[in-house]
Tab-separated table of C-alpha atoms in Angstrom:
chain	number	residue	atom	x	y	z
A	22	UNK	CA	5.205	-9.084	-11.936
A	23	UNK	CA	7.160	-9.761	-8.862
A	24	UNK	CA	4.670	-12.388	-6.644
A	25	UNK	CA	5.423	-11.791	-2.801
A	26	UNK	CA	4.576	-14.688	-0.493
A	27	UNK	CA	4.249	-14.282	3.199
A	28	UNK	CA	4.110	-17.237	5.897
A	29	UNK	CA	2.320	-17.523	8.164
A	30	UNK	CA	-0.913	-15.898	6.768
A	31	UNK	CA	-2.117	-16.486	11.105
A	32	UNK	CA	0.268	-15.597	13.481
A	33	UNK	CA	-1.342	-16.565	17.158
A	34	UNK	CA	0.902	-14.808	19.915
A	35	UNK	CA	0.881	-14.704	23.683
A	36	UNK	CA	1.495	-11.413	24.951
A	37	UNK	CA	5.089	-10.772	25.388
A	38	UNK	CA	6.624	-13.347	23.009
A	39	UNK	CA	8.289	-13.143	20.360
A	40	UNK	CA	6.689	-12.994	16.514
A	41	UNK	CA	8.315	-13.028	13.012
A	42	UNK	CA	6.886	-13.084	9.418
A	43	UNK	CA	8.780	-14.683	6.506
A	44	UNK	CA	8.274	-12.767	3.300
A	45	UNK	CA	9.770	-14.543	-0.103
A	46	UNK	CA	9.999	-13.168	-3.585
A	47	UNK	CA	9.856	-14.397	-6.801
A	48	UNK	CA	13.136	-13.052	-7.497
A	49	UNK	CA	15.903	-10.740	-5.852
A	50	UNK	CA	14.819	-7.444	-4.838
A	51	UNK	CA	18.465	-6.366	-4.874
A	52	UNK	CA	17.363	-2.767	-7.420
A	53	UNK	CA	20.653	-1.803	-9.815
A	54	UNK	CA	21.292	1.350	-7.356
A	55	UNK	CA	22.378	-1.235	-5.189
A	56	UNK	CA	19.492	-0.845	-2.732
A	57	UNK	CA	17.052	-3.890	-1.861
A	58	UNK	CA	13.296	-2.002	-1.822
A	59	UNK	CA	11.461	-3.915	0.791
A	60	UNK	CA	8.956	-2.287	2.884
A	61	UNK	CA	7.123	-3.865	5.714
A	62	UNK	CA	3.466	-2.264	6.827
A	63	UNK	CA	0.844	-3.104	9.756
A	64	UNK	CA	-2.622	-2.509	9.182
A	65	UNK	CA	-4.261	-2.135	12.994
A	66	UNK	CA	-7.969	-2.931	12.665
A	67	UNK	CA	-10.347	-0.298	11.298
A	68	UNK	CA	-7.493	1.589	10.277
A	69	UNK	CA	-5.176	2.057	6.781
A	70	UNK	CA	-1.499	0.537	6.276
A	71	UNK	CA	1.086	2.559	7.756
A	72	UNK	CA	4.683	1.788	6.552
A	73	UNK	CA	6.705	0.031	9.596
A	74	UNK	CA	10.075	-0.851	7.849
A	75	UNK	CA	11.961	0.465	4.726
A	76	UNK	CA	14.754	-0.697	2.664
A	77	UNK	CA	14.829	-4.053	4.637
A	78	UNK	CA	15.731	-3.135	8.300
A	79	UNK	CA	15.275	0.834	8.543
A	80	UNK	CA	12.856	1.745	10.924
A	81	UNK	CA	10.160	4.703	10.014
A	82	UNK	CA	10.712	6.882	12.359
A	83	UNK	CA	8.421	6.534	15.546
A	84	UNK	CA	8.114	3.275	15.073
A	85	UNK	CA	9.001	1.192	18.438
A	86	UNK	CA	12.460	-0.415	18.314
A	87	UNK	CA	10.963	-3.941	19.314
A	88	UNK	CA	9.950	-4.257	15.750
A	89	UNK	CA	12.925	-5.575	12.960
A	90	UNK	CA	13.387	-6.447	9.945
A	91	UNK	CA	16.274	-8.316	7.993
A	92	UNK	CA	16.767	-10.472	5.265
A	93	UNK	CA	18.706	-10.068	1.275
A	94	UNK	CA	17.864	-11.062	-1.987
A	95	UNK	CA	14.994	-13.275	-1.791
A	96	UNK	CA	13.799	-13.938	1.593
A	97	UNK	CA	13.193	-11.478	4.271
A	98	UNK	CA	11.775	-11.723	7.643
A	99	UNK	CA	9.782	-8.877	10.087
A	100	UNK	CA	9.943	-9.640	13.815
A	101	UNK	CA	8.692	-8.236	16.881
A	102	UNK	CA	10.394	-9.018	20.276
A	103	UNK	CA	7.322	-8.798	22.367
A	104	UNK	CA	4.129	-8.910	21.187
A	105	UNK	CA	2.022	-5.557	22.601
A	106	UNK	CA	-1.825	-5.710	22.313
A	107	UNK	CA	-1.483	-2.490	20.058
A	108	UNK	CA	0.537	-5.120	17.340
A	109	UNK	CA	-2.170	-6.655	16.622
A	110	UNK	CA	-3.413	-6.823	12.903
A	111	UNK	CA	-2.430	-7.487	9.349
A	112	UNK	CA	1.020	-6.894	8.755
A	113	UNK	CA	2.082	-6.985	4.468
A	114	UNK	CA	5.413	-6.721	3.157
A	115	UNK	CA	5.868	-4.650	-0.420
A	116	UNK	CA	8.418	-5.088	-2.978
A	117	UNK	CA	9.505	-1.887	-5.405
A	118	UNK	CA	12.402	-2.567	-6.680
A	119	UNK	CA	10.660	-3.799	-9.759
A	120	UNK	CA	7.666	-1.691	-10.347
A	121	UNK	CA	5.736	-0.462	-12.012
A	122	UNK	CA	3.993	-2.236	-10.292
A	123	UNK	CA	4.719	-2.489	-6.678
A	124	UNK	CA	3.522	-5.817	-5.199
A	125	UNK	CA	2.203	-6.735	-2.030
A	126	UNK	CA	2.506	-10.349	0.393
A	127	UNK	CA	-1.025	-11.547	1.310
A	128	UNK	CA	-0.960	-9.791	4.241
A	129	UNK	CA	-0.365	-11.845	7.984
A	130	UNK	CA	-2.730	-11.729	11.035
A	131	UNK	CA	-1.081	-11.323	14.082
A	132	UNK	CA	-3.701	-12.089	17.127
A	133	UNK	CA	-3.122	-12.453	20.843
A	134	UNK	CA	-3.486	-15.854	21.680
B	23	UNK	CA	0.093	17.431	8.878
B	24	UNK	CA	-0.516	15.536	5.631
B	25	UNK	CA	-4.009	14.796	5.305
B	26	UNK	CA	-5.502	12.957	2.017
B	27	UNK	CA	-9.616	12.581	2.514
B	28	UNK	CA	-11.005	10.405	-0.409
B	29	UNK	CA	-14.676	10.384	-1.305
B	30	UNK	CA	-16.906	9.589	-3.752
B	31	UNK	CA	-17.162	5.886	-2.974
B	32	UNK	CA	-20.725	3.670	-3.051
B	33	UNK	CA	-22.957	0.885	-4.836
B	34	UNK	CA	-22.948	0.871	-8.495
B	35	UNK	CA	-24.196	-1.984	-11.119
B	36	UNK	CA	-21.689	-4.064	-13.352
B	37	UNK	CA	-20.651	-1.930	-16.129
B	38	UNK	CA	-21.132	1.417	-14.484
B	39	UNK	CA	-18.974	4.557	-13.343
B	40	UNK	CA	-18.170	5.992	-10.582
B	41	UNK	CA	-15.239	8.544	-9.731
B	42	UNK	CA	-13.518	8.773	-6.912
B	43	UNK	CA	-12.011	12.034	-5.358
B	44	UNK	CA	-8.717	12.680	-3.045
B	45	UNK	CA	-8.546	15.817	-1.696
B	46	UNK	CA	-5.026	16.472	0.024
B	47	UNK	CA	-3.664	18.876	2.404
B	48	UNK	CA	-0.313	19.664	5.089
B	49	UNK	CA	2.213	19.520	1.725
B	50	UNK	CA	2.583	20.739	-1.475
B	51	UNK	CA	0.587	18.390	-3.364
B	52	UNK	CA	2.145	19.356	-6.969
B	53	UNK	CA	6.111	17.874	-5.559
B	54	UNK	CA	4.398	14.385	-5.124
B	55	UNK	CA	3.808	11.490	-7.091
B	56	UNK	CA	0.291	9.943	-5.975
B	57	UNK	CA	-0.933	5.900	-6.387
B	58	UNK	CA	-4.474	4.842	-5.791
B	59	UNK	CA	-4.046	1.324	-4.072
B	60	UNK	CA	-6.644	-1.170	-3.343
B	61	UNK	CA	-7.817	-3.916	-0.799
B	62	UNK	CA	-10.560	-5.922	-1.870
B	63	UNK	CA	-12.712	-8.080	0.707
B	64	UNK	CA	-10.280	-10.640	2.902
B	65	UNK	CA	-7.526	-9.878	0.606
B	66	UNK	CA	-4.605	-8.341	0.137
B	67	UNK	CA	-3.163	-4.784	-1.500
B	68	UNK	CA	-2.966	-3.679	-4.767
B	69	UNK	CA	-1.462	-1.268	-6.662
B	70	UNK	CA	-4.224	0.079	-9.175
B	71	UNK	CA	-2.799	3.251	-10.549
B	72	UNK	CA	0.093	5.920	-10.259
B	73	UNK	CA	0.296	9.444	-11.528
B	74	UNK	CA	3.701	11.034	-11.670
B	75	UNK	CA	3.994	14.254	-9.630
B	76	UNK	CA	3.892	16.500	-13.111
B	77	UNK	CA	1.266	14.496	-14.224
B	78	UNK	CA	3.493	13.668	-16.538
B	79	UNK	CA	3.158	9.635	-16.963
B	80	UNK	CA	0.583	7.094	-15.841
B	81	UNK	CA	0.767	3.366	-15.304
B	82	UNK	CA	-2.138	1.192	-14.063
B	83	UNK	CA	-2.259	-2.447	-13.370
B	84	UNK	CA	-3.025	-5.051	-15.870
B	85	UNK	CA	-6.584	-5.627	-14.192
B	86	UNK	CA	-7.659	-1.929	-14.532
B	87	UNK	CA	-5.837	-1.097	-17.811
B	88	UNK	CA	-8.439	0.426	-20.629
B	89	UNK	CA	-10.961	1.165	-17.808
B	90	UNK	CA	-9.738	3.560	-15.247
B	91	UNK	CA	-8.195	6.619	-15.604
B	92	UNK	CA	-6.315	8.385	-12.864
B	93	UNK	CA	-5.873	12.473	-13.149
B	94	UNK	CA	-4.842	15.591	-10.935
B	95	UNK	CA	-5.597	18.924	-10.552
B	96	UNK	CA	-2.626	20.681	-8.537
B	97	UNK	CA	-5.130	23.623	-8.641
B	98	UNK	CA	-7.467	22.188	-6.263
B	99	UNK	CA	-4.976	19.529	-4.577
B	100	UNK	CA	-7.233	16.751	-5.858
B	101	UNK	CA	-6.384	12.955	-7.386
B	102	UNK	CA	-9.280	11.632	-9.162
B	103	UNK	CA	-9.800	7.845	-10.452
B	104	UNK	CA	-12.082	7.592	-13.038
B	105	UNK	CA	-13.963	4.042	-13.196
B	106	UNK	CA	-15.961	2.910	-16.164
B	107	UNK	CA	-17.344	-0.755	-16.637
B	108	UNK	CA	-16.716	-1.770	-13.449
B	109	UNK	CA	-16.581	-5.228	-12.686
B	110	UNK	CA	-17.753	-7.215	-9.448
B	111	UNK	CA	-14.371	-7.998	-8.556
B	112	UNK	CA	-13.164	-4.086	-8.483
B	113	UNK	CA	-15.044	-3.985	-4.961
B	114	UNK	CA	-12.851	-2.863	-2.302
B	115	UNK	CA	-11.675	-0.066	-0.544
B	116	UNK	CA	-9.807	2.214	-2.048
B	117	UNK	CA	-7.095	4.491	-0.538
B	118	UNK	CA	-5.349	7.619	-2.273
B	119	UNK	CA	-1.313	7.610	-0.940
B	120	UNK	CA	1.080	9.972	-1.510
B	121	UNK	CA	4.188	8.062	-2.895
B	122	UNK	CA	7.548	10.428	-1.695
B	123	UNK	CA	9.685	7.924	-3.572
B	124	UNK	CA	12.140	9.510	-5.852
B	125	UNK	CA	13.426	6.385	-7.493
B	126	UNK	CA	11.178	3.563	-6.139
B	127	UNK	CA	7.813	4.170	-4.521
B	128	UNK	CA	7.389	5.334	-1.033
B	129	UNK	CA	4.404	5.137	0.453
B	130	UNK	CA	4.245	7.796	3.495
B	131	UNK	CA	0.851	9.029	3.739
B	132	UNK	CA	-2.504	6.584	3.065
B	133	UNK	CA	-6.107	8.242	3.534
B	134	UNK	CA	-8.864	6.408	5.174
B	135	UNK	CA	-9.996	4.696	1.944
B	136	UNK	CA	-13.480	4.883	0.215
B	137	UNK	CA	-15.697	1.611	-0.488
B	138	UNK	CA	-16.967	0.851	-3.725
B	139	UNK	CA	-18.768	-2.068	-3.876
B	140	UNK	CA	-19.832	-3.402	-7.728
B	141	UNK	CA	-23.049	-5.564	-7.508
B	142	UNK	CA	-26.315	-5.826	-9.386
């Protein structure tokens, strides 16, 4: 199975500044349709996951445009311009370009500092 | 809108059953693939078991493999996990997602999850 490692596993941030997530696999996510399958999903307190970021960098729709993602084969990276109060929680990227099964990072708490 | 409402969640001993329920509603729950996915205490997500949206094939993760068994009945929009000889470290929440992937797995829609919590 794919393992998905995410630094930091805290993420302390002062209101308005910038945040970012690294998220590394155990090998490239590139899938043989040519597409790399990396999601990106926050998890608000009390609350389930809710997808954030497809395919690398696409936004779900609704999702604020101060949230990003980039990255290719191996290493990827979520950021948020300025941190809102409403960002915080735990935020877990997902591989599934090799699945069964999917795989998940850790999971990273964001807090306000 | 897409609603999926688990149930069926609680305490059980080691080595017991317990079956949990996902009843779904807003879409036409027979076009859909469906995953149970889990988040035990402090940690992080994992995929436990998918269904194919005929019903057609089944996978289930290494750590479940032999013990649950995930169904659905398109008749009554439901996705059932089955869970025999449960183990202290199956405790977690569970949550029922609709996967609208069509060649990797897209997780769209997550219910509010159900606990199950395995101790003696």
């Amino acid at each position: 199975d794919v393992v998905m490692t995410q630094s930091p596993l805290s993420l302390p941030v002062t209101l308005g500044q910038p945040a970012s997530i690294s998220c590394r696999s155990s090998q490239s996510l590139v899938h043989s349709d040519g597409n790399t399958y990396l999601d990106w999903f926050q998890q608000r307190p009390g609350q389930s996951p809710r997808r954030l970021i497809y395919k690398v960098s696409n936004r779900v729709s609704g999702v604020p445009d101060r949230f990003s993602g980039s990255g290719s084969g191996t290493d990827f990276t979520m950021s948020i311009s300025r941190v809102e109060a409403e960002d915080v929680g735990i935020y877990f990227c997902m591989q599934g370009t090799h699945w069964p099964p999917v795989t998940f990072g850790q999971g990273t708490k964001l807090e306000i500092k | 809108q897409v609603q999926l409402v688990e149930s069926g969640g609680g305490v059980v001993q080691p080595g017991r059953s317990l079956t949990l329920s996902c009843v779904a509603s807003g879409f036409t729950f027979s076009n859909y693939g469906m995953q149970w996915v889990r988040q035990a205490p402090g940690k992080g997500l994992e995929g436990v078991a998918v269904i194919w949206h005929d019903g057609g094939k089944k996978y289930y993760a290494d750590s479940v493999k032999g013990r649950f068994t995930i169904s659905r009945d398109d008749s009554e929009n439901t996705l059932y996990l089955q869970m025999n000889t449960l183990r202290a470290e199956d405790t977690a929440v569970y949550y029922c997602v609709r996967d609208d992937g069509a060649v990797v797995p897209v997780f769209d829609y997550w219910g509010q999850g159900t606990v199950v919590t395995v101790s003696a």
